[in-house]
Every structure is written in C-alpha cells, then in structure tokens.
PDB file as gemmi writes it, atoms N, CA and C in Angstrom:
CRYST1    1.000    1.000    1.000  90.00  90.00  90.00 P 1                      
ATOM      1  N   MET A   1      -0.765   5.505 -10.280  1.00  0.00           N  
ATOM      2  CA  MET A   1       0.023   5.662 -11.598  1.00  0.00           C  
ATOM      3  C   MET A   1      -0.971   5.500 -12.654  1.00  0.00           C  
ATOM      4  N   SER A   2      -1.869   4.500 -12.604  1.00  0.00           N  
ATOM      5  CA  SER A   2      -2.777   4.163 -13.645  1.00  0.00           C  
ATOM      6  C   SER A   2      -3.875   5.449 -13.844  1.00  0.00           C  
ATOM      7  N   PHE A   3      -4.181   5.889 -12.646  1.00  0.00           N  
ATOM      8  CA  PHE A   3      -5.139   7.112 -12.753  1.00  0.00           C  
ATOM      9  C   PHE A   3      -4.460   8.256 -13.306  1.00  0.00           C  
ATOM     10  N   TRP A   4      -3.275   8.526 -12.845  1.00  0.00           N  
ATOM     11  CA  TRP A   4      -2.502   9.651 -13.339  1.00  0.00           C  
ATOM     12  C   TRP A   4      -2.243   9.503 -14.829  1.00  0.00           C  
ATOM     13  N   CYS A   5      -1.864   8.342 -15.266  1.00  0.00           N  
ATOM     14  CA  CYS A   5      -1.581   8.140 -16.677  1.00  0.00           C  
ATOM     15  C   CYS A   5      -2.909   8.278 -17.483  1.00  0.00           C  
ATOM     16  N   SER A   6      -4.087   7.889 -16.976  1.00  0.00           N  
ATOM     17  CA  SER A   6      -5.288   8.049 -17.712  1.00  0.00           C  
ATOM     18  C   SER A   6      -5.749   9.576 -17.772  1.00  0.00           C  
ATOM     19  N   SER A   7      -5.316  10.373 -16.729  1.00  0.00           N  
ATOM     20  CA  SER A   7      -5.820  11.658 -16.581  1.00  0.00           C  
ATOM     21  C   SER A   7      -4.869  12.776 -17.135  1.00  0.00           C  
ATOM     22  N   LYS A   8      -3.606  12.453 -17.405  1.00  0.00           N  
ATOM     23  CA  LYS A   8      -2.612  13.310 -17.865  1.00  0.00           C  
ATOM     24  C   LYS A   8      -3.172  14.095 -19.122  1.00  0.00           C  
ATOM     25  N   GLY A   9      -2.995  15.420 -19.049  1.00  0.00           N  
ATOM     26  CA  GLY A   9      -3.357  16.175 -20.259  1.00  0.00           C  
ATOM     27  C   GLY A   9      -4.894  16.557 -20.194  1.00  0.00           C  
ATOM     28  N   LYS A  10      -5.614  15.988 -19.445  1.00  0.00           N  
ATOM     29  CA  LYS A  10      -7.089  16.308 -19.344  1.00  0.00           C  
ATOM     30  C   LYS A  10      -7.242  17.695 -18.521  1.00  0.00           C  
ATOM     31  N   SER A  11      -8.128  18.556 -18.980  1.00  0.00           N  
ATOM     32  CA  SER A  11      -8.360  19.773 -18.194  1.00  0.00           C  
ATOM     33  C   SER A  11      -8.907  19.395 -16.747  1.00  0.00           C  
ATOM     34  N   GLY A  12      -8.428  20.249 -15.839  1.00  0.00           N  
ATOM     35  CA  GLY A  12      -9.040  19.986 -14.515  1.00  0.00           C  
ATOM     36  C   GLY A  12      -8.237  18.979 -13.656  1.00  0.00           C  
ATOM     37  N   TYR A  13      -7.223  18.312 -14.186  1.00  0.00           N  
ATOM     38  CA  TYR A  13      -6.391  17.339 -13.550  1.00  0.00           C  
ATOM     39  C   TYR A  13      -5.555  17.956 -12.497  1.00  0.00           C  
ATOM     40  N   THR A  14      -5.568  17.444 -11.266  1.00  0.00           N  
ATOM     41  CA  THR A  14      -4.641  17.937 -10.186  1.00  0.00           C  
ATOM     42  C   THR A  14      -3.906  16.719  -9.744  1.00  0.00           C  
ATOM     43  N   ALA A  15      -2.742  16.981  -9.208  1.00  0.00           N  
ATOM     44  CA  ALA A  15      -1.851  15.938  -8.611  1.00  0.00           C  
ATOM     45  C   ALA A  15      -2.616  15.399  -7.411  1.00  0.00           C  
ATOM     46  N   PRO A  16      -2.395  14.134  -7.113  1.00  0.00           N  
ATOM     47  CA  PRO A  16      -2.946  13.549  -5.743  1.00  0.00           C  
ATOM     48  C   PRO A  16      -2.410  14.229  -4.529  1.00  0.00           C  
ATOM     49  N   GLN A  17      -3.265  14.339  -3.669  1.00  0.00           N  
ATOM     50  CA  GLN A  17      -2.917  15.047  -2.318  1.00  0.00           C  
ATOM     51  C   GLN A  17      -3.259  14.102  -1.131  1.00  0.00           C  
ATOM     52  N   THR A  18      -2.589  14.288  -0.033  1.00  0.00           N  
ATOM     53  CA  THR A  18      -2.872  13.485   1.126  1.00  0.00           C  
ATOM     54  C   THR A  18      -4.275  13.750   1.660  1.00  0.00           C  
ATOM     55  N   ASN A  19      -5.096  12.912   1.951  1.00  0.00           N  
ATOM     56  CA  ASN A  19      -6.398  13.043   2.433  1.00  0.00           C  
ATOM     57  C   ASN A  19      -6.504  12.733   3.797  1.00  0.00           C  
ATOM     58  N   ILE A  20      -6.646  13.671   4.758  1.00  0.00           N  
ATOM     59  CA  ILE A  20      -6.601  13.420   6.206  1.00  0.00           C  
ATOM     60  C   ILE A  20      -7.781  12.574   6.720  1.00  0.00           C  
ATOM     61  N   GLU A  21      -8.889  12.625   5.725  1.00  0.00           N  
ATOM     62  CA  GLU A  21     -10.057  11.861   6.129  1.00  0.00           C  
ATOM     63  C   GLU A  21     -10.002  10.501   5.369  1.00  0.00           C  
ATOM     64  N   SER A  22      -8.929   9.779   5.507  1.00  0.00           N  
ATOM     65  CA  SER A  22      -8.811   8.529   4.823  1.00  0.00           C  
ATOM     66  C   SER A  22      -7.897   7.581   5.644  1.00  0.00           C  
ATOM     67  N   PHE A  23      -7.686   6.434   5.193  1.00  0.00           N  
ATOM     68  CA  PHE A  23      -6.989   5.434   5.936  1.00  0.00           C  
ATOM     69  C   PHE A  23      -5.461   5.807   5.866  1.00  0.00           C  
ATOM     70  N   GLU A  24      -5.086   6.925   5.320  1.00  0.00           N  
ATOM     71  CA  GLU A  24      -3.661   7.447   5.370  1.00  0.00           C  
ATOM     72  C   GLU A  24      -3.421   8.103   6.769  1.00  0.00           C  
ATOM     73  N   ASN A  25      -4.502   8.288   7.583  1.00  0.00           N  
ATOM     74  CA  ASN A  25      -4.376   9.044   8.779  1.00  0.00           C  
ATOM     75  C   ASN A  25      -4.719   8.090   9.952  1.00  0.00           C  
ATOM     76  N   PRO A  26      -3.790   7.826  10.868  1.00  0.00           N  
ATOM     77  CA  PRO A  26      -4.032   6.931  12.014  1.00  0.00           C  
ATOM     78  C   PRO A  26      -5.184   7.300  12.835  1.00  0.00           C  
ATOM     79  N   ASP A  27      -5.347   8.643  13.075  1.00  0.00           N  
ATOM     80  CA  ASP A  27      -6.551   9.044  13.861  1.00  0.00           C  
ATOM     81  C   ASP A  27      -7.834   8.693  13.167  1.00  0.00           C  
ATOM     82  N   TYR A  28      -7.934   8.784  11.838  1.00  0.00           N  
ATOM     83  CA  TYR A  28      -9.100   8.384  11.149  1.00  0.00           C  
ATOM     84  C   TYR A  28      -9.426   7.002  11.254  1.00  0.00           C  
ATOM     85  N   ILE A  29      -8.308   6.224  11.141  1.00  0.00           N  
ATOM     86  CA  ILE A  29      -8.394   4.774  11.283  1.00  0.00           C  
ATOM     87  C   ILE A  29      -8.939   4.384  12.556  1.00  0.00           C  
ATOM     88  N   ARG A  30      -8.415   4.934  13.702  1.00  0.00           N  
ATOM     89  CA  ARG A  30      -8.840   4.689  14.968  1.00  0.00           C  
ATOM     90  C   ARG A  30     -10.282   5.006  15.180  1.00  0.00           C  
ATOM     91  N   ASN A  31     -10.795   6.174  14.676  1.00  0.00           N  
ATOM     92  CA  ASN A  31     -12.121   6.550  14.859  1.00  0.00           C  
ATOM     93  C   ASN A  31     -13.051   5.696  14.086  1.00  0.00           C  
ATOM     94  N   HIS A  32     -12.603   5.313  12.960  1.00  0.00           N  
ATOM     95  CA  HIS A  32     -13.509   4.442  12.097  1.00  0.00           C  
ATOM     96  C   HIS A  32     -13.690   3.112  12.845  1.00  0.00           C  
ATOM     97  N   PHE A  33     -12.625   2.567  13.337  1.00  0.00           N  
ATOM     98  CA  PHE A  33     -12.697   1.200  13.912  1.00  0.00           C  
ATOM     99  C   PHE A  33     -13.528   1.340  15.235  1.00  0.00           C  
ATOM    100  N   ARG A  34     -13.313   2.478  16.086  1.00  0.00           N  
ATOM    101  CA  ARG A  34     -14.052   2.646  17.257  1.00  0.00           C  
ATOM    102  C   ARG A  34     -15.589   2.772  16.992  1.00  0.00           C  
ATOM    103  N   SER A  35     -15.897   3.536  15.939  1.00  0.00           N  
ATOM    104  CA  SER A  35     -17.284   3.642  15.675  1.00  0.00           C  
ATOM    105  C   SER A  35     -17.911   2.518  15.158  1.00  0.00           C  
ATOM    106  N   SER A  36     -17.134   1.538  14.686  1.00  0.00           N  
ATOM    107  CA  SER A  36     -17.570   0.201  14.216  1.00  0.00           C  
ATOM    108  C   SER A  36     -17.724  -0.839  15.340  1.00  0.00           C  
ATOM    109  N   GLY A  37     -17.372  -0.365  16.571  1.00  0.00           N  
ATOM    110  CA  GLY A  37     -17.624  -1.339  17.649  1.00  0.00           C  
ATOM    111  C   GLY A  37     -16.297  -2.041  18.056  1.00  0.00           C  
ATOM    112  N   PHE A  38     -15.163  -1.710  17.578  1.00  0.00           N  
ATOM    113  CA  PHE A  38     -13.855  -2.396  17.970  1.00  0.00           C  
ATOM    114  C   PHE A  38     -13.225  -1.689  19.208  1.00  0.00           C  
ATOM    115  N   LYS A  39     -12.646  -2.561  19.972  1.00  0.00           N  
ATOM    116  CA  LYS A  39     -11.927  -2.163  21.231  1.00  0.00           C  
ATOM    117  C   LYS A  39     -10.446  -2.499  21.004  1.00  0.00           C  
ATOM    118  N   LYS A  40      -9.672  -2.015  21.963  1.00  0.00           N  
ATOM    119  CA  LYS A  40      -8.170  -2.393  22.045  1.00  0.00           C  
ATOM    120  C   LYS A  40      -7.657  -2.210  20.678  1.00  0.00           C  
ATOM    121  N   ILE A  41      -7.754  -1.052  20.061  1.00  0.00           N  
ATOM    122  CA  ILE A  41      -7.254  -0.716  18.692  1.00  0.00           C  
ATOM    123  C   ILE A  41      -5.815  -0.415  18.737  1.00  0.00           C  
ATOM    124  N   GLU A  42      -5.031  -1.147  18.064  1.00  0.00           N  
ATOM    125  CA  GLU A  42      -3.560  -0.937  17.908  1.00  0.00           C  
ATOM    126  C   GLU A  42      -3.286  -0.668  16.432  1.00  0.00           C  
ATOM    127  N   ILE A  43      -2.632   0.451  16.171  1.00  0.00           N  
ATOM    128  CA  ILE A  43      -2.304   0.833  14.847  1.00  0.00           C  
ATOM    129  C   ILE A  43      -0.748   0.764  14.621  1.00  0.00           C  
ATOM    130  N   VAL A  44      -0.315  -0.119  13.848  1.00  0.00           N  
ATOM    131  CA  VAL A  44       1.178  -0.295  13.636  1.00  0.00           C  
ATOM    132  C   VAL A  44       1.584   0.175  12.337  1.00  0.00           C  
ATOM    133  N   PRO A  45       2.623   1.244  12.262  1.00  0.00           N  
ATOM    134  CA  PRO A  45       3.063   1.704  10.908  1.00  0.00           C  
ATOM    135  C   PRO A  45       3.892   0.575  10.390  1.00  0.00           C  
ATOM    136  N   PHE A  46       3.767   0.483   9.052  1.00  0.00           N  
ATOM    137  CA  PHE A  46       4.729  -0.495   8.241  1.00  0.00           C  
ATOM    138  C   PHE A  46       5.288   0.334   7.182  1.00  0.00           C  
ATOM    139  N   SER A  47       6.701   0.290   7.111  1.00  0.00           N  
ATOM    140  CA  SER A  47       7.393   1.009   6.121  1.00  0.00           C  
ATOM    141  C   SER A  47       8.108   0.007   5.113  1.00  0.00           C  
ATOM    142  N   ASN A  48       8.309   0.435   3.939  1.00  0.00           N  
ATOM    143  CA  ASN A  48       8.944  -0.341   2.972  1.00  0.00           C  
ATOM    144  C   ASN A  48       9.705   0.659   2.139  1.00  0.00           C  
ATOM    145  N   SER A  49      10.914   0.211   1.599  1.00  0.00           N  
ATOM    146  CA  SER A  49      11.611   1.100   0.746  1.00  0.00           C  
ATOM    147  C   SER A  49      12.355   0.322  -0.322  1.00  0.00           C  
ATOM    148  N   ILE A  50      12.520   0.950  -1.485  1.00  0.00           N  
ATOM    149  CA  ILE A  50      13.198   0.209  -2.635  1.00  0.00           C  
ATOM    150  C   ILE A  50      14.194   1.195  -3.237  1.00  0.00           C  
ATOM    151  N   GLU A  51      15.356   0.650  -3.811  1.00  0.00           N  
ATOM    152  CA  GLU A  51      16.300   1.500  -4.455  1.00  0.00           C  
ATOM    153  C   GLU A  51      15.948   1.474  -6.014  1.00  0.00           C  
ATOM    154  N   VAL A  52      15.722   2.574  -6.537  1.00  0.00           N  
ATOM    155  CA  VAL A  52      15.467   2.600  -7.916  1.00  0.00           C  
ATOM    156  C   VAL A  52      16.775   2.939  -8.629  1.00  0.00           C  
ATOM    157  N   LYS A  53      17.279   2.134  -9.587  1.00  0.00           N  
ATOM    158  CA  LYS A  53      18.501   2.302 -10.286  1.00  0.00           C  
ATOM    159  C   LYS A  53      18.183   2.580 -11.762  1.00  0.00           C  
ATOM    160  N   SER A  54      17.160   2.168 -12.197  1.00  0.00           N  
ATOM    161  CA  SER A  54      16.805   2.392 -13.669  1.00  0.00           C  
ATOM    162  C   SER A  54      15.285   2.708 -13.717  1.00  0.00           C  
ATOM    163  N   ILE A  55      15.015   3.736 -14.523  1.00  0.00           N  
ATOM    164  CA  ILE A  55      13.536   4.032 -14.680  1.00  0.00           C  
ATOM    165  C   ILE A  55      12.785   2.912 -15.385  1.00  0.00           C  
ATOM    166  N   GLN A  56      13.438   2.436 -16.453  1.00  0.00           N  
ATOM    167  CA  GLN A  56      12.741   1.325 -17.160  1.00  0.00           C  
ATOM    168  C   GLN A  56      12.432   0.049 -16.259  1.00  0.00           C  
ATOM    169  N   GLU A  57      13.445  -0.343 -15.526  1.00  0.00           N  
ATOM    170  CA  GLU A  57      13.287  -1.426 -14.547  1.00  0.00           C  
ATOM    171  C   GLU A  57      12.148  -1.167 -13.530  1.00  0.00           C  
ATOM    172  N   PHE A  58      12.172   0.047 -13.004  1.00  0.00           N  
ATOM    173  CA  PHE A  58      11.189   0.468 -12.011  1.00  0.00           C  
ATOM    174  C   PHE A  58       9.810   0.373 -12.677  1.00  0.00           C  
ATOM    175  N   LEU A  59       9.607   1.028 -13.855  1.00  0.00           N  
ATOM    176  CA  LEU A  59       8.439   0.986 -14.454  1.00  0.00           C  
ATOM    177  C   LEU A  59       7.852  -0.374 -14.881  1.00  0.00           C  
ATOM    178  N   ASN A  60       8.730  -1.298 -15.268  1.00  0.00           N  
ATOM    179  CA  ASN A  60       8.440  -2.683 -15.597  1.00  0.00           C  
ATOM    180  C   ASN A  60       7.889  -3.390 -14.284  1.00  0.00           C  
ATOM    181  N   MET A  61       8.516  -3.049 -13.118  1.00  0.00           N  
ATOM    182  CA  MET A  61       8.198  -3.671 -11.921  1.00  0.00           C  
ATOM    183  C   MET A  61       6.756  -3.152 -11.512  1.00  0.00           C  
ATOM    184  N   MET A  62       6.492  -1.783 -11.691  1.00  0.00           N  
ATOM    185  CA  MET A  62       5.221  -1.348 -11.392  1.00  0.00           C  
ATOM    186  C   MET A  62       4.110  -1.844 -12.289  1.00  0.00           C  
ATOM    187  N   ILE A  63       4.418  -1.992 -13.446  1.00  0.00           N  
ATOM    188  CA  ILE A  63       3.353  -2.569 -14.515  1.00  0.00           C  
ATOM    189  C   ILE A  63       3.139  -3.985 -14.107  1.00  0.00           C  
ATOM    190  N   GLU A  64       4.075  -4.803 -13.830  1.00  0.00           N  
ATOM    191  CA  GLU A  64       3.957  -6.167 -13.528  1.00  0.00           C  
ATOM    192  C   GLU A  64       3.114  -6.359 -12.139  1.00  0.00           C  
ATOM    193  N   GLY A  65       3.411  -5.491 -11.194  1.00  0.00           N  
ATOM    194  CA  GLY A  65       2.980  -5.534  -9.867  1.00  0.00           C  
ATOM    195  C   GLY A  65       1.690  -4.863  -9.435  1.00  0.00           C  
ATOM    196  N   SER A  66       1.111  -4.316 -10.485  1.00  0.00           N  
ATOM    197  CA  SER A  66      -0.194  -3.427 -10.229  1.00  0.00           C  
ATOM    198  C   SER A  66      -1.321  -3.947 -11.012  1.00  0.00           C  
ATOM    199  N   ALA A  67      -2.272  -4.455 -10.243  1.00  0.00           N  
ATOM    200  CA  ALA A  67      -3.503  -4.895 -10.942  1.00  0.00           C  
ATOM    201  C   ALA A  67      -4.188  -3.915 -11.720  1.00  0.00           C  
ATOM    202  N   PRO A  68      -4.371  -2.620 -11.196  1.00  0.00           N  
ATOM    203  CA  PRO A  68      -4.968  -1.572 -12.132  1.00  0.00           C  
ATOM    204  C   PRO A  68      -4.322  -1.304 -13.361  1.00  0.00           C  
ATOM    205  N   ILE A  69      -2.930  -1.301 -13.255  1.00  0.00           N  
ATOM    206  CA  ILE A  69      -2.143  -1.110 -14.471  1.00  0.00           C  
ATOM    207  C   ILE A  69      -2.265  -2.347 -15.471  1.00  0.00           C  
ATOM    208  N   GLN A  70      -2.271  -3.454 -15.016  1.00  0.00           N  
ATOM    209  CA  GLN A  70      -2.417  -4.608 -15.756  1.00  0.00           C  
ATOM    210  C   GLN A  70      -3.858  -4.682 -16.425  1.00  0.00           C  
ATOM    211  N   LEU A  71      -4.877  -4.223 -15.690  1.00  0.00           N  
ATOM    212  CA  LEU A  71      -6.205  -4.178 -16.262  1.00  0.00           C  
ATOM    213  C   LEU A  71      -6.217  -3.087 -17.407  1.00  0.00           C  
ATOM    214  N   MET A  72      -5.689  -2.059 -17.083  1.00  0.00           N  
ATOM    215  CA  MET A  72      -5.623  -0.980 -18.180  1.00  0.00           C  
ATOM    216  C   MET A  72      -4.797  -1.466 -19.443  1.00  0.00           C  
ATOM    217  N   LYS A  73      -3.746  -2.151 -19.223  1.00  0.00           N  
ATOM    218  CA  LYS A  73      -3.011  -2.652 -20.317  1.00  0.00           C  
ATOM    219  C   LYS A  73      -3.670  -3.715 -21.101  1.00  0.00           C  
ATOM    220  N   SER A  74      -4.544  -4.537 -20.347  1.00  0.00           N  
ATOM    221  CA  SER A  74      -5.279  -5.745 -21.165  1.00  0.00           C  
ATOM    222  C   SER A  74      -6.430  -5.043 -21.953  1.00  0.00           C  
ATOM    223  N   LYS A  75      -6.925  -3.867 -21.535  1.00  0.00           N  
ATOM    224  CA  LYS A  75      -8.081  -3.264 -22.254  1.00  0.00           C  
ATOM    225  C   LYS A  75      -7.734  -2.335 -23.419  1.00  0.00           C  
ATOM    226  N   LEU A  76      -6.538  -2.056 -23.453  1.00  0.00           N  
ATOM    227  CA  LEU A  76      -6.060  -1.096 -24.514  1.00  0.00           C  
ATOM    228  C   LEU A  76      -5.482  -1.652 -25.778  1.00  0.00           C  
ATOM    229  N   GLU A  77      -5.672  -1.115 -26.809  1.00  0.00           N  
ATOM    230  CA  GLU A  77      -5.095  -1.599 -28.088  1.00  0.00           C  
ATOM    231  C   GLU A  77      -3.547  -1.290 -27.928  1.00  0.00           C  
ATOM    232  N   GLU A  78      -2.604  -2.020 -28.629  1.00  0.00           N  
ATOM    233  CA  GLU A  78      -1.234  -1.981 -28.372  1.00  0.00           C  
ATOM    234  C   GLU A  78      -0.617  -0.492 -28.527  1.00  0.00           C  
ATOM    235  N   PRO A  79      -1.000   0.261 -29.711  1.00  0.00           N  
ATOM    236  CA  PRO A  79      -0.534   1.541 -29.825  1.00  0.00           C  
ATOM    237  C   PRO A  79      -0.940   2.569 -28.634  1.00  0.00           C  
ATOM    238  N   VAL A  80      -2.122   2.328 -28.243  1.00  0.00           N  
ATOM    239  CA  VAL A  80      -2.633   3.166 -27.139  1.00  0.00           C  
ATOM    240  C   VAL A  80      -1.829   2.916 -25.838  1.00  0.00           C  
ATOM    241  N   TRP A  81      -1.678   1.581 -25.609  1.00  0.00           N  
ATOM    242  CA  TRP A  81      -0.894   1.145 -24.454  1.00  0.00           C  
ATOM    243  C   TRP A  81       0.537   1.709 -24.503  1.00  0.00           C  
ATOM    244  N   LYS A  82       1.124   1.638 -25.609  1.00  0.00           N  
ATOM    245  CA  LYS A  82       2.552   2.177 -25.726  1.00  0.00           C  
ATOM    246  C   LYS A  82       2.550   3.665 -25.461  1.00  0.00           C  
ATOM    247  N   GLU A  83       1.529   4.436 -25.765  1.00  0.00           N  
ATOM    248  CA  GLU A  83       1.437   5.866 -25.487  1.00  0.00           C  
ATOM    249  C   GLU A  83       1.310   6.109 -23.974  1.00  0.00           C  
ATOM    250  N   LYS A  84       0.543   5.246 -23.451  1.00  0.00           N  
ATOM    251  CA  LYS A  84       0.323   5.393 -21.874  1.00  0.00           C  
ATOM    252  C   LYS A  84       1.577   4.960 -21.212  1.00  0.00           C  
ATOM    253  N   GLU A  85       2.314   3.884 -21.610  1.00  0.00           N  
ATOM    254  CA  GLU A  85       3.629   3.561 -21.140  1.00  0.00           C  
ATOM    255  C   GLU A  85       4.648   4.659 -21.277  1.00  0.00           C  
ATOM    256  N   LYS A  86       4.667   5.258 -22.440  1.00  0.00           N  
ATOM    257  CA  LYS A  86       5.631   6.446 -22.588  1.00  0.00           C  
ATOM    258  C   LYS A  86       5.352   7.588 -21.610  1.00  0.00           C  
ATOM    259  N   ILE A  87       3.950   7.860 -21.345  1.00  0.00           N  
ATOM    260  CA  ILE A  87       3.533   8.918 -20.485  1.00  0.00           C  
ATOM    261  C   ILE A  87       4.079   8.574 -19.041  1.00  0.00           C  
ATOM    262  N   MET A  88       3.972   7.396 -18.660  1.00  0.00           N  
ATOM    263  CA  MET A  88       4.459   6.966 -17.302  1.00  0.00           C  
ATOM    264  C   MET A  88       5.867   7.006 -17.216  1.00  0.00           C  
ATOM    265  N   PHE A  89       6.583   6.560 -18.227  1.00  0.00           N  
ATOM    266  CA  PHE A  89       8.062   6.639 -18.344  1.00  0.00           C  
ATOM    267  C   PHE A  89       8.544   8.038 -18.303  1.00  0.00           C  
ATOM    268  N   ASP A  90       7.926   8.891 -19.000  1.00  0.00           N  
ATOM    269  CA  ASP A  90       8.321  10.341 -18.981  1.00  0.00           C  
ATOM    270  C   ASP A  90       8.094  10.930 -17.573  1.00  0.00           C  
ATOM    271  N   HIS A  91       6.938  10.686 -17.050  1.00  0.00           N  
ATOM    272  CA  HIS A  91       6.675  11.206 -15.642  1.00  0.00           C  
ATOM    273  C   HIS A  91       7.725  10.619 -14.695  1.00  0.00           C  
ATOM    274  N   LEU A  92       8.016   9.411 -14.701  1.00  0.00           N  
ATOM    275  CA  LEU A  92       9.040   8.915 -13.672  1.00  0.00           C  
ATOM    276  C   LEU A  92      10.306   9.413 -14.024  1.00  0.00           C  
ATOM    277  N   SER A  93      10.655   9.693 -15.281  1.00  0.00           N  
ATOM    278  CA  SER A  93      11.987  10.281 -15.606  1.00  0.00           C  
ATOM    279  C   SER A  93      12.054  11.754 -15.046  1.00  0.00           C  
ATOM    280  N   GLU A  94      11.019  12.445 -15.076  1.00  0.00           N  
ATOM    281  CA  GLU A  94      10.985  13.819 -14.514  1.00  0.00           C  
ATOM    282  C   GLU A  94      10.994  13.808 -13.014  1.00  0.00           C  
ATOM    283  N   GLN A  95      10.344  12.998 -12.360  1.00  0.00           N  
ATOM    284  CA  GLN A  95      10.257  12.865 -10.968  1.00  0.00           C  
ATOM    285  C   GLN A  95      11.432  12.208 -10.266  1.00  0.00           C  
ATOM    286  N   LEU A  96      12.070  11.285 -10.997  1.00  0.00           N  
ATOM    287  CA  LEU A  96      13.222  10.558 -10.412  1.00  0.00           C  
ATOM    288  C   LEU A  96      14.446  10.888 -11.248  1.00  0.00           C  
ATOM    289  N   ALA A  97      14.797  12.054 -11.263  1.00  0.00           N  
ATOM    290  CA  ALA A  97      15.863  12.516 -12.208  1.00  0.00           C  
ATOM    291  C   ALA A  97      17.262  12.163 -11.666  1.00  0.00           C  
ATOM    292  N   LEU A  98      17.444  12.074 -10.424  1.00  0.00           N  
ATOM    293  CA  LEU A  98      18.694  11.703  -9.820  1.00  0.00           C  
ATOM    294  C   LEU A  98      18.673  10.276  -9.324  1.00  0.00           C  
ATOM    295  N   LEU A  99      19.287   9.341 -10.220  1.00  0.00           N  
ATOM    296  CA  LEU A  99      19.329   7.972  -9.817  1.00  0.00           C  
ATOM    297  C   LEU A  99      20.724   7.572  -9.445  1.00  0.00           C  
ATOM    298  N   PRO A 100      21.011   6.638  -8.562  1.00  0.00           N  
ATOM    299  CA  PRO A 100      19.855   5.934  -7.897  1.00  0.00           C  
ATOM    300  C   PRO A 100      19.236   6.783  -6.808  1.00  0.00           C  
ATOM    301  N   ILE A 101      18.039   6.393  -6.506  1.00  0.00           N  
ATOM    302  CA  ILE A 101      17.259   7.062  -5.476  1.00  0.00           C  
ATOM    303  C   ILE A 101      16.415   5.928  -4.657  1.00  0.00           C  
ATOM    304  N   SER A 102      16.204   6.192  -3.435  1.00  0.00           N  
ATOM    305  CA  SER A 102      15.436   5.326  -2.514  1.00  0.00           C  
ATOM    306  C   SER A 102      14.011   5.940  -2.385  1.00  0.00           C  
ATOM    307  N   LEU A 103      13.060   5.094  -2.669  1.00  0.00           N  
ATOM    308  CA  LEU A 103      11.652   5.347  -2.496  1.00  0.00           C  
ATOM    309  C   LEU A 103      11.089   4.613  -1.320  1.00  0.00           C  
ATOM    310  N   SER A 104      10.291   5.266  -0.616  1.00  0.00           N  
ATOM    311  CA  SER A 104       9.712   4.557   0.591  1.00  0.00           C  
ATOM    312  C   SER A 104       8.231   4.900   0.716  1.00  0.00           C  
ATOM    313  N   SER A 105       7.565   4.027   1.324  1.00  0.00           N  
ATOM    314  CA  SER A 105       6.040   4.165   1.586  1.00  0.00           C  
ATOM    315  C   SER A 105       5.779   3.705   2.936  1.00  0.00           C  
ATOM    316  N   GLU A 106       4.652   4.235   3.511  1.00  0.00           N  
ATOM    317  CA  GLU A 106       4.253   3.761   4.760  1.00  0.00           C  
ATOM    318  C   GLU A 106       2.767   3.483   4.739  1.00  0.00           C  
ATOM    319  N   ALA A 107       2.395   2.371   5.393  1.00  0.00           N  
ATOM    320  CA  ALA A 107       1.081   1.985   5.507  1.00  0.00           C  
ATOM    321  C   ALA A 107       0.752   1.738   7.023  1.00  0.00           C  
ATOM    322  N   TYR A 108      -0.509   1.502   7.392  1.00  0.00           N  
ATOM    323  CA  TYR A 108      -0.839   1.298   8.752  1.00  0.00           C  
ATOM    324  C   TYR A 108      -1.607  -0.105   8.822  1.00  0.00           C  
ATOM    325  N   ILE A 109      -1.174  -0.904   9.749  1.00  0.00           N  
ATOM    326  CA  ILE A 109      -1.795  -2.238   9.941  1.00  0.00           C  
ATOM    327  C   ILE A 109      -2.562  -2.077  11.259  1.00  0.00           C  
ATOM    328  N   THR A 110      -3.841  -2.374  11.204  1.00  0.00           N  
ATOM    329  CA  THR A 110      -4.691  -2.253  12.452  1.00  0.00           C  
ATOM    330  C   THR A 110      -4.981  -3.559  13.065  1.00  0.00           C  
ATOM    331  N   ILE A 111      -4.814  -3.676  14.242  1.00  0.00           N  
ATOM    332  CA  ILE A 111      -5.242  -4.845  15.044  1.00  0.00           C  
ATOM    333  C   ILE A 111      -6.229  -4.293  16.143  1.00  0.00           C  
ATOM    334  N   ALA A 112      -7.341  -5.091  16.150  1.00  0.00           N  
ATOM    335  CA  ALA A 112      -8.453  -4.622  17.047  1.00  0.00           C  
ATOM    336  C   ALA A 112      -9.254  -5.881  17.409  1.00  0.00           C  
ATOM    337  N   LYS A 113     -10.044  -5.677  18.587  1.00  0.00           N  
ATOM    338  CA  LYS A 113     -10.970  -6.726  18.975  1.00  0.00           C  
ATOM    339  C   LYS A 113     -12.261  -6.204  18.910  1.00  0.00           C  
ATOM    340  N   LYS A 114     -13.259  -6.995  18.468  1.00  0.00           N  
ATOM    341  CA  LYS A 114     -14.607  -6.549  18.413  1.00  0.00           C  
ATOM    342  C   LYS A 114     -15.321  -7.231  19.574  1.00  0.00           C  
ATOM    343  N   SER A 115     -16.081  -6.433  20.386  1.00  0.00           N  
ATOM    344  CA  SER A 115     -16.830  -7.169  21.603  1.00  0.00           C  
ATOM    345  C   SER A 115     -18.025  -7.812  21.148  1.00  0.00           C  
TER     346      SER A 115                                                      
END                                                                             
C-alpha cells in the first residue's frame, strides 16, 4: 500500500502482479532452500482472514500495523501525509465497495534441515 500510494498518478505505474519467481511460489521456495543445502524441506501454507466493516477502521489498522507506512508518515509533512492518506482511503473505497467483506492472505512457512 505504501508503494502504491507513493506511485499513484506517476507515469509508468502498473498494479502489482504475482511473481512466480518469488517466495509467493512454493516451488520457488523449495528450489531456493534445496540449492542452499537444506534437506527435508516442508512448506506449510498459512492463511489468515479479516472482516472489513469500515474503510476508515481498516485503513487505520493498516497504517498502525505497517512499518513502511509508519516510516512514510513520519517522513512527510502533515499536509502531504493527509494527501497520501486520502489516496489510500479512496483506493480502498473503490476496491472494497461492498462492505462488509472478508479479506484473506496466504503465506508459506518453510521448515527445513541443513546437513
């Protein structure tokens, strides 16, 4: 969100895409660990979801819980921060038009043994 907020309106900006050559891909994770000398590699998916009932409450939670957003906020003058906050609020309002909505994410926890 902090990158998106900083890039909004700049020419050449594209929305984030899934990168199969990243830790979003279990096969990539497995190959990366294997090439680093790990054995008995176990990749466990972890899912989490939250229910969003209010855009403002969700945005406040994101701002408070995100180190990159907190850093951006601390570095900006108040009027500039308010502009960025409005950009984030407007974006979330467009993307989460039908409230309440459940949002989920998935991550992978890797357990491995190094010989």
